[in-house]
Short mmCIF file of C-alpha atoms in Angstrom, two decimals:
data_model
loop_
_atom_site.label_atom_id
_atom_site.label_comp_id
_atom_site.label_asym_id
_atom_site.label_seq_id
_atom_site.Cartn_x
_atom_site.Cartn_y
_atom_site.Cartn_z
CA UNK A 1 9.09 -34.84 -20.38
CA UNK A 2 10.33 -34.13 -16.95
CA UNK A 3 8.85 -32.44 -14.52
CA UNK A 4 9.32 -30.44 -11.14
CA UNK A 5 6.23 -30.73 -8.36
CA UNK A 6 5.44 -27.83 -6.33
CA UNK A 7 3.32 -28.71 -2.97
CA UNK A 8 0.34 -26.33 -2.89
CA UNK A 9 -1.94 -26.23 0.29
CA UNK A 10 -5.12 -25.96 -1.88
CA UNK A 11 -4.31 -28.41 -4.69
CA UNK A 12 -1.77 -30.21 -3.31
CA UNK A 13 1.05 -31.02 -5.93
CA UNK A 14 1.09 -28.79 -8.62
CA UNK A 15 3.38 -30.30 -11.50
CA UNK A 16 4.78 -28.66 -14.12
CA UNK A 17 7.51 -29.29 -17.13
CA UNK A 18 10.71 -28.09 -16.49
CA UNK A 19 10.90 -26.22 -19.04
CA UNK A 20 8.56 -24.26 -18.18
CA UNK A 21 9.71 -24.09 -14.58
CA UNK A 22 13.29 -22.98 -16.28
CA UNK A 23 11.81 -20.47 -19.04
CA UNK A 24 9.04 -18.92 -16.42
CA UNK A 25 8.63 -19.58 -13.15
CA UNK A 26 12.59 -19.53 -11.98
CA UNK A 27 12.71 -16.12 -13.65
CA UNK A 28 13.44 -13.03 -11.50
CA UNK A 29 10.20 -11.17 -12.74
CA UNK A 30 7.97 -14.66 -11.67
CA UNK A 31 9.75 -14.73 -8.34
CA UNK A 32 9.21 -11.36 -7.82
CA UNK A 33 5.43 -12.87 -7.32
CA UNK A 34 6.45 -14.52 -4.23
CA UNK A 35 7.12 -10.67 -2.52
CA UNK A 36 3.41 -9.55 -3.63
CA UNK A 37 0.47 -10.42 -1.26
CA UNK A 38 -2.60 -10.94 -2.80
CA UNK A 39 -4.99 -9.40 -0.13
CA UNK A 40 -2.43 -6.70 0.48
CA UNK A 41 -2.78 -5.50 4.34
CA UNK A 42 -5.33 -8.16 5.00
CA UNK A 43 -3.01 -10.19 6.81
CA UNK A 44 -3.50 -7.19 9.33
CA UNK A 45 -6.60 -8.66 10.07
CA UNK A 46 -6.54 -11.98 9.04
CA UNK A 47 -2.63 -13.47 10.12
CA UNK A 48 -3.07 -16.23 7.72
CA UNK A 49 -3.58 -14.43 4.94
CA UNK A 50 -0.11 -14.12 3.45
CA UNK A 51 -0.48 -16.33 0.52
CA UNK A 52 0.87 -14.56 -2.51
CA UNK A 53 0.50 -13.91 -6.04
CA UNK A 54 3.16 -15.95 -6.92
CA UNK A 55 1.21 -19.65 -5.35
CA UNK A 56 -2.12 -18.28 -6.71
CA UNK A 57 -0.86 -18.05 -10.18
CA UNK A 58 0.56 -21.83 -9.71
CA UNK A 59 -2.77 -22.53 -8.88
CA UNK A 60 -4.60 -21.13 -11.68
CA UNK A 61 -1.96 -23.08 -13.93
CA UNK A 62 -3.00 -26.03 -12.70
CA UNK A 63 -6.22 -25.63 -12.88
CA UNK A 64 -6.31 -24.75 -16.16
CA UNK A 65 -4.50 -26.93 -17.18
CA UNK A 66 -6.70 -29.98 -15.84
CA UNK A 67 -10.35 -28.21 -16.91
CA UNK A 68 -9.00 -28.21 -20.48
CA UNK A 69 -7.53 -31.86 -20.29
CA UNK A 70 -10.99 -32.86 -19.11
CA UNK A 71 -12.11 -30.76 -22.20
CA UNK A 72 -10.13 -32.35 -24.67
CA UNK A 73 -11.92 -36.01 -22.97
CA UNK A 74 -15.20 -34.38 -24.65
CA UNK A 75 -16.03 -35.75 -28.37
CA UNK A 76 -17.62 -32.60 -28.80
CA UNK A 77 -14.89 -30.12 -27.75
CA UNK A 78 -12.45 -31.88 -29.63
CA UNK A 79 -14.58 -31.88 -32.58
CA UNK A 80 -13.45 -30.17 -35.83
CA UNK A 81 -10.11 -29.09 -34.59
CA UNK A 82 -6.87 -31.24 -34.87
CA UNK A 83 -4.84 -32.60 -32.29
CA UNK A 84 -1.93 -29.91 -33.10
CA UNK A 85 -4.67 -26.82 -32.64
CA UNK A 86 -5.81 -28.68 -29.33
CA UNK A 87 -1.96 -28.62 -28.16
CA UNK A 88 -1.47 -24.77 -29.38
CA UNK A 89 -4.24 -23.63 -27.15
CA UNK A 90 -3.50 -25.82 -24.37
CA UNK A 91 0.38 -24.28 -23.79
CA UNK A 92 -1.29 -21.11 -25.06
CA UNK A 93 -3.64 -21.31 -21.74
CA UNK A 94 -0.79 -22.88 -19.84
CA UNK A 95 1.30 -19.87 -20.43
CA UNK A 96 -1.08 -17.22 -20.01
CA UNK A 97 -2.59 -18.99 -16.90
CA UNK A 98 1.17 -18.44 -15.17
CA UNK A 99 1.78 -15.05 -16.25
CA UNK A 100 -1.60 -13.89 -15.61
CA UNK A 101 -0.55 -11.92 -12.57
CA UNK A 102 3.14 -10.84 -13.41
CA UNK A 103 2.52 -7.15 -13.83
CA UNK A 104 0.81 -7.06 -10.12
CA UNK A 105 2.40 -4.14 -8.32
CA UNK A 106 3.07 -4.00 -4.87
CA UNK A 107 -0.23 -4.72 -2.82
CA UNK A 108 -2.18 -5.77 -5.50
CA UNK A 109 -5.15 -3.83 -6.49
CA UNK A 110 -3.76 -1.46 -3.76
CA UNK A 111 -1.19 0.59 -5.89
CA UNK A 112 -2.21 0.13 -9.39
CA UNK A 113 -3.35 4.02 -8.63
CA UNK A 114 0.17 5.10 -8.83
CA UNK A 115 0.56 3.80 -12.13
CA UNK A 116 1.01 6.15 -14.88
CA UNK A 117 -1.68 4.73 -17.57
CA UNK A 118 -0.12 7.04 -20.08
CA UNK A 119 3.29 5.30 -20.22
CA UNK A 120 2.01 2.26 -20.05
CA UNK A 121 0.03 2.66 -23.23
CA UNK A 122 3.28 3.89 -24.72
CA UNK A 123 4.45 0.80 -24.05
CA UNK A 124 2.04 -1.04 -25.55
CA UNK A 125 2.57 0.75 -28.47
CA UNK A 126 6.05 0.18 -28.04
CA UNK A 127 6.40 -3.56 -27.67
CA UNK A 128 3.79 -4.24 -30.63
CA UNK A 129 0.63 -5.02 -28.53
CA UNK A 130 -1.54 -2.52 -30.49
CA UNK A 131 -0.65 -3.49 -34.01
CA UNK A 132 -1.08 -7.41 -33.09
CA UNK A 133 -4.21 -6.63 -31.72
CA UNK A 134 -5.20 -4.37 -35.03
CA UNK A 135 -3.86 -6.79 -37.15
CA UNK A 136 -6.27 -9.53 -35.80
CA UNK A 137 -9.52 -7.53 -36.15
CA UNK A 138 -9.80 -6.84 -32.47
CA UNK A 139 -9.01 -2.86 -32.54
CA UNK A 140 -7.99 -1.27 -28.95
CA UNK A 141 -10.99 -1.83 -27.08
CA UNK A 142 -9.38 -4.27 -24.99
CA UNK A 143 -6.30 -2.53 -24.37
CA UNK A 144 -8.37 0.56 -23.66
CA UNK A 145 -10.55 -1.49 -20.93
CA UNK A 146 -7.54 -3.32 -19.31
CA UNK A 147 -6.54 -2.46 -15.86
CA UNK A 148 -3.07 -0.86 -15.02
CA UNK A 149 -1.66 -4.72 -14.01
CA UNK A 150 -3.13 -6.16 -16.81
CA UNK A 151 -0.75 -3.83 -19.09
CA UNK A 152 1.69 -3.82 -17.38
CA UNK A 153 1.58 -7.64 -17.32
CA UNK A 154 1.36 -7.64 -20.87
CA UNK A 155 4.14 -5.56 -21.47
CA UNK A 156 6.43 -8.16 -19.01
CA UNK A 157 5.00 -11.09 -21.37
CA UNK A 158 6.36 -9.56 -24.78
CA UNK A 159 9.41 -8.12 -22.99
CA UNK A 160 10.85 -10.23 -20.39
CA UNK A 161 9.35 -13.70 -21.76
CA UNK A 162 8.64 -13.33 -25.60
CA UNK A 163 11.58 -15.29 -26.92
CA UNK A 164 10.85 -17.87 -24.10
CA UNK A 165 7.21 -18.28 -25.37
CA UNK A 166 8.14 -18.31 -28.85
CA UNK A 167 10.70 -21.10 -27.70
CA UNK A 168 7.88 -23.35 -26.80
CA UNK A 169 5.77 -22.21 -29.68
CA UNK A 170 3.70 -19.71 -28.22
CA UNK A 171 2.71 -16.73 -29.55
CA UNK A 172 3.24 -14.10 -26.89
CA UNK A 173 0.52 -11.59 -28.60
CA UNK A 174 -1.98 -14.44 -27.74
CA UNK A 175 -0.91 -14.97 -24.21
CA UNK A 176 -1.79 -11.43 -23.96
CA UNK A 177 -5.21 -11.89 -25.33
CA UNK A 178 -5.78 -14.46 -23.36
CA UNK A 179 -5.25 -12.33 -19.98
CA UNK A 180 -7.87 -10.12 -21.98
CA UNK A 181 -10.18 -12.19 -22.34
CA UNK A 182 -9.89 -12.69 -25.85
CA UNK A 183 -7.82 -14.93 -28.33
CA UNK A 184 -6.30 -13.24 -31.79
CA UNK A 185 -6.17 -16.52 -33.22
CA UNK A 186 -10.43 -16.89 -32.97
CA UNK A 187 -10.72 -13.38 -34.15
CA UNK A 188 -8.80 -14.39 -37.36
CA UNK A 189 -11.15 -16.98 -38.04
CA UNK A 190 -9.62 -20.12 -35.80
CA UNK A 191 -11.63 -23.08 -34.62
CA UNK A 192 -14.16 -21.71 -31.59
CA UNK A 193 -11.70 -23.85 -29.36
CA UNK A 194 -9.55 -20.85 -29.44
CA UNK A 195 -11.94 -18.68 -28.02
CA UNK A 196 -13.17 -21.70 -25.25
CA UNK A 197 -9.16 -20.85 -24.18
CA UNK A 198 -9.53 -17.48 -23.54
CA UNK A 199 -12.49 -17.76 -21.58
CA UNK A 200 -11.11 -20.41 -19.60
CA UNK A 201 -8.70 -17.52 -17.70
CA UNK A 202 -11.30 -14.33 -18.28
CA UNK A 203 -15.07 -15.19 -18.01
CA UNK A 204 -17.95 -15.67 -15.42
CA UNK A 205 -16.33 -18.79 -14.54
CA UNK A 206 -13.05 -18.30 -15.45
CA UNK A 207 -10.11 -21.12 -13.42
CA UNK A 208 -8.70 -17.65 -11.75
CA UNK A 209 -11.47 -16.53 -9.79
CA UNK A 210 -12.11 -20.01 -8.69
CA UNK A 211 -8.55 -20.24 -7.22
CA UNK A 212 -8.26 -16.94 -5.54
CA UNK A 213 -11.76 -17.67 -3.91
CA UNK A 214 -10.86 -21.05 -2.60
CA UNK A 215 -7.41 -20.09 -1.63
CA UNK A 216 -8.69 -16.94 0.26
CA UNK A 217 -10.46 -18.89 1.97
CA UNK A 218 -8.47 -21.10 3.33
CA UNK A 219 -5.15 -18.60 3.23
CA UNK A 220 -7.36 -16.77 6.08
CA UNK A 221 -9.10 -18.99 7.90
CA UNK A 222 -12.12 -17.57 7.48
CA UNK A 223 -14.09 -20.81 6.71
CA UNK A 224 -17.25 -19.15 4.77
CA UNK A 225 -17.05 -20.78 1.29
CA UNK A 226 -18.02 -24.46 1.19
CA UNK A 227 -18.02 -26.21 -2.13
CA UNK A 228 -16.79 -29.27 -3.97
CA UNK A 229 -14.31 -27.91 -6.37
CA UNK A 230 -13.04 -31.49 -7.75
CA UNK A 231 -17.27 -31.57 -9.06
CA UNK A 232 -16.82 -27.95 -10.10
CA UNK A 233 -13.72 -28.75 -12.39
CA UNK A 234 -15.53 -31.44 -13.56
CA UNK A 235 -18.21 -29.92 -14.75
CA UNK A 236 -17.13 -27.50 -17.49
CA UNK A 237 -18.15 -28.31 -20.78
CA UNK A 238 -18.52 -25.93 -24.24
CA UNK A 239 -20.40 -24.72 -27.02
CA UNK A 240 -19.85 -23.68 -30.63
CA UNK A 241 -22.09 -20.59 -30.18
CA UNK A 242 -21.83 -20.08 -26.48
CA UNK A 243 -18.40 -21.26 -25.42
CA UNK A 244 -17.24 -22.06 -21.96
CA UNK A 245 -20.09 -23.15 -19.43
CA UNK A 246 -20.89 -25.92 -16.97
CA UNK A 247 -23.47 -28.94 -16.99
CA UNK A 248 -25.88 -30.30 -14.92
CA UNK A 249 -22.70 -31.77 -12.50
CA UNK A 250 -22.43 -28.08 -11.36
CA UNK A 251 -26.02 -27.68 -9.76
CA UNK A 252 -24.95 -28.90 -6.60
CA UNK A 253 -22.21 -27.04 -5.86
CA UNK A 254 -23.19 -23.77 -8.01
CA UNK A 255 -25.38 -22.18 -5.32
CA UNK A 256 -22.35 -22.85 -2.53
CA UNK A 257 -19.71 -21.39 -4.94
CA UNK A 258 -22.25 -18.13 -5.88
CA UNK A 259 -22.90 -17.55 -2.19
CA UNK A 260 -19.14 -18.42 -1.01
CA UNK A 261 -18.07 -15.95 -3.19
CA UNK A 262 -20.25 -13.26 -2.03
CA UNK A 263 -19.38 -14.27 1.99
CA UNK A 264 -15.39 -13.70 1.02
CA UNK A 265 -15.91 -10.33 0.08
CA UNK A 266 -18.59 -9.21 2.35
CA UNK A 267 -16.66 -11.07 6.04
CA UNK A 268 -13.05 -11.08 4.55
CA UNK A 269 -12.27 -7.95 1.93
CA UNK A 270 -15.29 -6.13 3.38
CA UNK A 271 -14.69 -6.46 7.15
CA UNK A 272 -14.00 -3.67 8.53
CA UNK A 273 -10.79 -3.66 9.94
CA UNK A 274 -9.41 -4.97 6.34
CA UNK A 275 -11.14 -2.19 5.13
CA UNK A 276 -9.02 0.02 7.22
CA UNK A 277 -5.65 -1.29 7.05
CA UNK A 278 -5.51 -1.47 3.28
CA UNK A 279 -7.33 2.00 3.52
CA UNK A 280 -4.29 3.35 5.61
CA UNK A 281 -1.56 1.65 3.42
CA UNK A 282 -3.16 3.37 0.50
CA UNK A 283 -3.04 6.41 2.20
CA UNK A 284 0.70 5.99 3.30
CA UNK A 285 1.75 5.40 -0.46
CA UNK A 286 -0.22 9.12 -1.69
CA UNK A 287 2.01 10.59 1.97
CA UNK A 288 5.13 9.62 0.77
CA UNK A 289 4.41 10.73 -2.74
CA UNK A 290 3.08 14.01 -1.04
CA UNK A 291 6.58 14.25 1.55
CA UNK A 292 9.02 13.00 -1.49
CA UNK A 293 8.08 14.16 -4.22
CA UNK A 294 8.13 10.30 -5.90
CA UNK A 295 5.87 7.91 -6.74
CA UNK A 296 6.01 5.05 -4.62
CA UNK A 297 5.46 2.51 -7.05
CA UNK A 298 6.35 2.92 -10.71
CA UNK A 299 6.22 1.00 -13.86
CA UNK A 300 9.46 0.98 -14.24
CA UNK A 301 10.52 0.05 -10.71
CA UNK A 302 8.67 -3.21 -11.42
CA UNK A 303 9.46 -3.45 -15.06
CA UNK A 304 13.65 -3.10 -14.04
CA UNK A 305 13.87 -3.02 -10.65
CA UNK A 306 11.25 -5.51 -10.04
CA UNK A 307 9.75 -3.25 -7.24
CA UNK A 308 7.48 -5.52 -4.64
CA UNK A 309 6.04 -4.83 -0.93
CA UNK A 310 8.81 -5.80 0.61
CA UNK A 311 11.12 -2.28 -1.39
CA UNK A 312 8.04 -0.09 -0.71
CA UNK A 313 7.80 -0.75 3.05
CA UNK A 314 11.40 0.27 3.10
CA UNK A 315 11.15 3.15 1.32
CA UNK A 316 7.80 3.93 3.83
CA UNK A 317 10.17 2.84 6.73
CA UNK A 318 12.82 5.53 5.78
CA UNK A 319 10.44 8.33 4.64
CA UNK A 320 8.81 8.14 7.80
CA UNK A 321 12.32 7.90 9.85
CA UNK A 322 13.51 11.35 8.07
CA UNK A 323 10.49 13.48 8.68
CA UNK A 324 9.19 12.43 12.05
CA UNK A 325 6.89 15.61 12.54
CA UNK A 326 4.98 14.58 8.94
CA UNK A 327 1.60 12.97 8.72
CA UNK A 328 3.35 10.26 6.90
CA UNK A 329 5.51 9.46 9.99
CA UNK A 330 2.05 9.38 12.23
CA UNK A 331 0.22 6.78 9.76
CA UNK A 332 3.22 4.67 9.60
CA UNK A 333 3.61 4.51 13.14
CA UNK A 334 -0.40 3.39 13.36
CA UNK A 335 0.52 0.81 10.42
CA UNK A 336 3.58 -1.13 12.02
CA UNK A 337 1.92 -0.85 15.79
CA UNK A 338 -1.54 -1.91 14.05
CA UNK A 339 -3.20 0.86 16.42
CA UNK A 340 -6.64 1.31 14.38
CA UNK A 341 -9.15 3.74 15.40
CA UNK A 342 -13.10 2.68 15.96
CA UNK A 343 -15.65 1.99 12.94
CA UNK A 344 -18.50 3.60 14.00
CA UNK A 345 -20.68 0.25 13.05
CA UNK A 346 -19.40 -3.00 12.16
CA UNK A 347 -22.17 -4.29 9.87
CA UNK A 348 -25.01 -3.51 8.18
CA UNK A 349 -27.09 -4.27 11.28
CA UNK A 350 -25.35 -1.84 13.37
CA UNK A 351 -25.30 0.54 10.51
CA UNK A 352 -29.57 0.29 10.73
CA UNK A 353 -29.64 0.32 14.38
CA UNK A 354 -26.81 3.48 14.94
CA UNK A 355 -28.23 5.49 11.83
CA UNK A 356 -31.96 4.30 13.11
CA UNK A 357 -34.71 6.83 13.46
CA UNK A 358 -36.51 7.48 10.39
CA UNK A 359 -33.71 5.99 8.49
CA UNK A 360 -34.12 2.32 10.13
CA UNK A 361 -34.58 0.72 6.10
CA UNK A 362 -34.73 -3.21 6.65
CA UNK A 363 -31.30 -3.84 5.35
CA UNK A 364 -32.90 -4.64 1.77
CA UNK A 365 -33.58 -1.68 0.78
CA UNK A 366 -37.54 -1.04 1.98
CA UNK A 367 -38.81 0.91 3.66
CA UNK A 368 -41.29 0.17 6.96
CA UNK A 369 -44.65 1.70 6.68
CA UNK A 370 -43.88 4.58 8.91
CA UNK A 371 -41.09 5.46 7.18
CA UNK A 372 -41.70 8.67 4.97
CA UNK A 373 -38.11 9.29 4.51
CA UNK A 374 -34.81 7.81 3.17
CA UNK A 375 -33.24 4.38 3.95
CA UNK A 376 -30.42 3.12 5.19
CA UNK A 377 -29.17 3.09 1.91
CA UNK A 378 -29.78 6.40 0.81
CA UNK A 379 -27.65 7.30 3.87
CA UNK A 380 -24.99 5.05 2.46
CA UNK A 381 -24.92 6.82 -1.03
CA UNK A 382 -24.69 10.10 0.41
CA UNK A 383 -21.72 8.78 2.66
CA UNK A 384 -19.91 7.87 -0.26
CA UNK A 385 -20.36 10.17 -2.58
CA UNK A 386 -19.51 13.23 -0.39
CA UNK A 387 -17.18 11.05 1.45
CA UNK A 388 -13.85 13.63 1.04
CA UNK A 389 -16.38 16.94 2.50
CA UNK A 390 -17.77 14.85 4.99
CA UNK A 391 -14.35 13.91 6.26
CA UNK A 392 -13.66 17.58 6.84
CA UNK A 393 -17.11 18.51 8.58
CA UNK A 394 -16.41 15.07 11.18
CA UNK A 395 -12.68 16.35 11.31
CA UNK A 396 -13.51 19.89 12.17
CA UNK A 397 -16.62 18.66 14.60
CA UNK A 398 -14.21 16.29 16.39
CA UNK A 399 -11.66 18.52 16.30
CA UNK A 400 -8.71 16.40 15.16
CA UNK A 401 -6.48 16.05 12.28
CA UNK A 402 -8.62 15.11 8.95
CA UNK A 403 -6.38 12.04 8.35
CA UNK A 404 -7.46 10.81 11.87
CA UNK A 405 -11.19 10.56 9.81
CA UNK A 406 -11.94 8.39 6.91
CA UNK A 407 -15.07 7.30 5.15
CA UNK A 408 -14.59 3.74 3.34
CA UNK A 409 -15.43 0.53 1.82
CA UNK A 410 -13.25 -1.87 0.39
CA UNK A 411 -10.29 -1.30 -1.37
CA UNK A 412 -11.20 -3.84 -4.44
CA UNK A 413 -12.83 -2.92 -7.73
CA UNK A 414 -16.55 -2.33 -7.37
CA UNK A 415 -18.25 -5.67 -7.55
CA UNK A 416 -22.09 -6.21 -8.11
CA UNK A 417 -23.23 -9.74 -7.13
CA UNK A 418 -25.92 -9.84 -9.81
CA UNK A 419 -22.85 -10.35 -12.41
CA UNK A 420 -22.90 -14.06 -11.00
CA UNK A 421 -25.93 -14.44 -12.86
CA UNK A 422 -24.26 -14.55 -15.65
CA UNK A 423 -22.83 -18.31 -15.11
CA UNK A 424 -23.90 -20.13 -18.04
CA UNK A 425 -25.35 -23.98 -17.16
CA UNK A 426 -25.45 -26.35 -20.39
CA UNK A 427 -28.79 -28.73 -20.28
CA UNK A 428 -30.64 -30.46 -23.26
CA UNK A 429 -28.50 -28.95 -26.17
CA UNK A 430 -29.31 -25.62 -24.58
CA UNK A 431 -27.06 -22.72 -22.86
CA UNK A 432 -28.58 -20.74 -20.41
CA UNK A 433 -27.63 -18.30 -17.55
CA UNK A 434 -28.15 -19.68 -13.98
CA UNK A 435 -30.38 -16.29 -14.05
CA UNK A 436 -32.64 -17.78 -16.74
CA UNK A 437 -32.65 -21.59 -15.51
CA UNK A 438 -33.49 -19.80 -11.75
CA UNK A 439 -31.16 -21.09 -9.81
CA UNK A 440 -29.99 -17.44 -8.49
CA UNK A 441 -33.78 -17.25 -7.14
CA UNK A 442 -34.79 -13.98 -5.35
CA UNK A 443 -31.31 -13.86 -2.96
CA UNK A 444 -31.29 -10.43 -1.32
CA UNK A 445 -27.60 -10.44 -0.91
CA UNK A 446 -26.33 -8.21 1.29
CA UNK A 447 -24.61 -4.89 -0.07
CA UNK A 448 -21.17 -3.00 1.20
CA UNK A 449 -21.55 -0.82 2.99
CA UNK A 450 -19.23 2.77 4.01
CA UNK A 451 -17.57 2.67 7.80
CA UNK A 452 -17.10 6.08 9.43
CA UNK A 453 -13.55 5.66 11.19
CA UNK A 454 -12.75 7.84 13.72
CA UNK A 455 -10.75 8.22 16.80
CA UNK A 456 -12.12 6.43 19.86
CA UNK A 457 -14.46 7.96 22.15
CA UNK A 458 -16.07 10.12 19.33
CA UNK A 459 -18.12 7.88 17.81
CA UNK A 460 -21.30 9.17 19.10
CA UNK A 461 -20.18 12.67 18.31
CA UNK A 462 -19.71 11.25 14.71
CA UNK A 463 -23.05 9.71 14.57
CA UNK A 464 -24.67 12.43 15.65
CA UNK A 465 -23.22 15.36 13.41
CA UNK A 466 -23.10 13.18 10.11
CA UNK A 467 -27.01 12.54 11.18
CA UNK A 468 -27.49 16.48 11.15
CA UNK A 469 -25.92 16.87 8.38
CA UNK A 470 -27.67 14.28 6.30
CA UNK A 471 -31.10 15.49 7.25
CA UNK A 472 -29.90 19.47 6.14
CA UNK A 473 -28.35 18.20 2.96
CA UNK A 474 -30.83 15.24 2.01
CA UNK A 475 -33.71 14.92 4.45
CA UNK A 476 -35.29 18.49 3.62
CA UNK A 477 -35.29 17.42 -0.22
CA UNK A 478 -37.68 14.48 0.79
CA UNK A 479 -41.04 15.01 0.65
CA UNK A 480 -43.69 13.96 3.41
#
C-alpha cells in the first residue's frame, strides 16, 4: 500500500500508510500535537528541548509497530492465534500507539490541573466508554484511575476519529483500552496476544516510555542516557501467563536504560531551574484564572477549539497587558525575560552541606554516628509537606511578596525508581522481575529533592529561618 515517510531525528524515517497519514495524522486534532511541548517550559532551561508531542507520538508508532513485527517472527507468539487476529491487534496497537497523546493539553502534565474531571467523566459516559468497558467485564476501574489526558484522549478517539478507526477495522473502544493499559477483546476471552498489545503501549516496558526517554535525551542535549535501543527492541519476547517481557538480549543494555532513565529525571525534569520555570508557568495559568475569572485551559477549548501553548501564551500575553499592577503581570514579565530567582541549593549535596549541622544525613538516608537527630531527608519531608505555610513564614521573614517564595520539586507525577524493578526478563521457560533475577542490585539511587526559591541575596536569611523553624516544629519532637 503506499506510504508517506516522515524524517525523525531519533529513528530516522518513520513510514507510515497513507491512509493512516490521511484518516489521523493530517487531522486538525493530530496537528494540534505539533503546538504541545512535551517538557513544557523545559526548553527554558534546556533550548533544545522543543520536541513535541506530536514527533513523540510518531515515534512510539513506529516503534510499536516494529517490536510487534519482530513479535509476530516468534513461533511462540504467533502460536494459537490466526494470521487475521495477529493483523487486528497489530492496527489495533498501530492506532492506539498514534493517538496515545491526543488529549495532551497545553504543557503537558503542566495543565491537566485545570481540567474539570467531572465533565470529563460525563463524557465518557456520553460517548459510550463506560458501557464498552462494562460490557467487556472490565467495570470502571480503569476509567476511574486514568489521568485527565488520558480521558480526554479517549473521548477525541471515539469522537473525532471513531468512524476513521472503524474505517480501517478498528474498534475505537479498544484503542481506548489500549491507552489503558488493557484490551476489551482479552477480557472477553481473546487469544493472550490481545493482552501482549496492550502492554506493548502501557507496561514496565511499554514502546512509549522508551521513546520519550531516548528522545529527551537527545531533544535536550543533555547526554545522560546511553543504551543500545536497536538490542532493546530486539529483545522483547512474551508469555501466555506473563505477557510482554524481554530475554537474555536485554541484559546488556537493561542496567544503562534503568539508570538512564533515572539520570533524565533527576539532571533534566529535576534540575532546578526546570523545576522553576514549569513551577512559574503553572503558577501563571492559576493567576489568570484568579485575575479572569476563566480557566485557562478547558476541555472543551481542546475538544473544539483545539486549545494548545501557543492560544494560552496569548491569552497570558493579554491578561498580563490589561492589568499591569496584578501579580499575574509580574510573573509573566519574569517568564518572557527568563529572570529566575536563586535555589537555595542546587543538589542534594548542597542540600547536606547548606542544611548541615546535626542534619548532615549521608545523602542515603543514614545517619552518622553522632547524629542523634533527623536527616537530610526528614528535612525534605517536612519541606514538602508544609510547603504552602512555610512559604508564608520565608515570605514574611524576607519581607517580600509570597509569590516571590516557592518550595518545589518537579512538576511530573511522583515517580519511585524501585517501580523499574518491575521489568520482567524471560530465561529458561521462566519470567522473572529484574528485582528477582538481581540485576537492580543494591543501587541507592538518588531521591528528589524540594528547592527553596527565593529572591537573590536572601538565601542565607532563608536557610537560616527555615532551620529555626524546623528544629521548633520537628527537632524538639526527637528524642536524644
Amino acid at each position: 500500500m503506499p506510504t508517506t515517510q516522515f524524517k525523525d531525528p531519533v529513528h530516522g524515517y518513520v513510514e507510515l500508510p497513507d491512509a493512516l497519514v490521511d484518516g489521523v495524522v493530517d487531522t486538525r486534532p493530530f496537528q494540534r500535537l505539533r503546538y504541545v511541548r512535551q517538557l513544557s517550559a523545559t526548553h527554558l532551561v534546556y533550548p533544545g528541548a522543543n520536541h513535541t508531542r506530536f514527533e513523540h507520538s510518531l515515534g512510539v508508532y513506529h516503534l510499536g509497530r516494529t517490536v510487534f513485527e519482530n513479535l509476530r517472527r516468534q513461533s511462540y507468539f504467533t502460536r494459537d492465534a490466526t494470521t487475521d487476529e495477529l493483523e487486528e491487534i497489530q492496527r489495533t496497537l498501530e492506532c492506539a500507539c498514534l493517538l496515545h497523546d491526543v488529549g495532551h493539553p497545553p504543557f503537558s502534565h503542566l495543565s491537566e490541573g485545570f481540567l474539570d474531571e467531572g465533565v470529563l467523566r460525563e463524557r465518557t459516559v456520553d460517548v459510550g466508554l463506560v458501557d464498552a468497558f462494562d460490557r467487556a467485564g472490565v467495570g470502571g476501574a480503569p476509567l476511574r484511575s486514568a489521568s485527565p489526558h488520558e480521558l480526554l484522549g479517549c473521548v477525541l478517539i471515539v469522537e473525532a476519529y471513531g468512524d476513521a478507526l472503524r474505517a480501517f477495522d478498528v474498534d475505537p473502544f479498544e484503542v481506548c483500552a489500549y491507552v489503558l493499559g488493557y484490551s476489551l477483546a482479552y477480557e472477553r476471552g481473546e487469544p493472550w496476544q490481545y493482552g501482549v498489545g496492550a502492554q506493548l503501549l502501557h507496561s514496565p516496558i511499554d514502546v512509549d516510555r522508551l521513546d520519550y526517554i531516548t528522545r529527551d535525551n537527545r531533544m535536550t542535549g543533555a547526554g545522560v542516557l546511553s543504551f543500545d535501543v536497536d538490542r532493546m527492541v530486539d529483545a522483547y519476547t512474551a508469555h501466555p501467563e506473563e505477557g510482554l517481557a524481554l530475554t537474555e538480549k536485554a541484559l546488556s543494555t537493561i542496567g544503562n536504560y534503568l539508570e538512564g532513565r533515572i539520570a533524565l529525571y533527576m539532571w533534566v525534569t529535576q534540575h532546578h531551574k526546570a523545576v522553576y520555570a514549569n513551577r512559574l508557568l503553572q503558577e501563571l495559568l492559576g493567576e489568570y484564572e484568579a485575575v479572569t475569572g476563566e480557566s485557562p485551559v478547558t476541555v472543551e477549548g481542546v475538544l473544539s477549539r483545539e486549545l494548545d501553548d501557543n492560544a494560552v501564551l496569548e491569552r497570558l500575553r493579554i491578561a498580563a497587558r490589561e492589568h499591569p499592577d496584578s501579580t499575574l503581570a509580574s510573573m509573566y514579565d519574569r517568564f518572557r525575560g527568563r529572570r529566575f530567582p536563586a535555589t537555595c541549593w542546587k543538589h542534594r549535596i548542597a542540600f547536606a552541606d547548606r542544611i548541615g549541622g546535626n542534619l548532615g544525613g549521608e545523602g542515603d538516608g543514614e545517619r552518622r554516628s553522632d547524629d542523634r537527630g533527623p536527616d537530610i531527608d526528614d528535612f525534605a519531608a517536612w519541606l514538602t509537606e508544609g510547603d504552602d505555610r512555610l512559604e508564608r513564614l520565608l515570605a514574611d521573614a524576607l519581607d517580600v511578596p509570597v509569590h516571590e517564595v516557592w518550595i518545589d520539586r518537579s512538576y511530573v507525577p511522583a515517580y519511585d525508581p524501585d517501580e523499574l524493578e518491575d521489568i520482567p526478563i524471560a530465561y529458561g521457560g521462566t519470567t522473572r522481575s529484574v528485582g528477582e533475577w538481581g540485576l537492580y542490585g543494591d543501587r541507592a539511587f538518588d531521591v528528589p529533592i524540594p528547592f527553596v526559591f527565593v529572591p537573590d541575596g536572601t538565601k542565607r536569611r532563608a536557610i537560616s529561618v527555615l532551620r529555626e523553624a524546623f528544629e521548633r516544629e520537628v527537632g524538639e519532637e526527637t528524642p536524644a
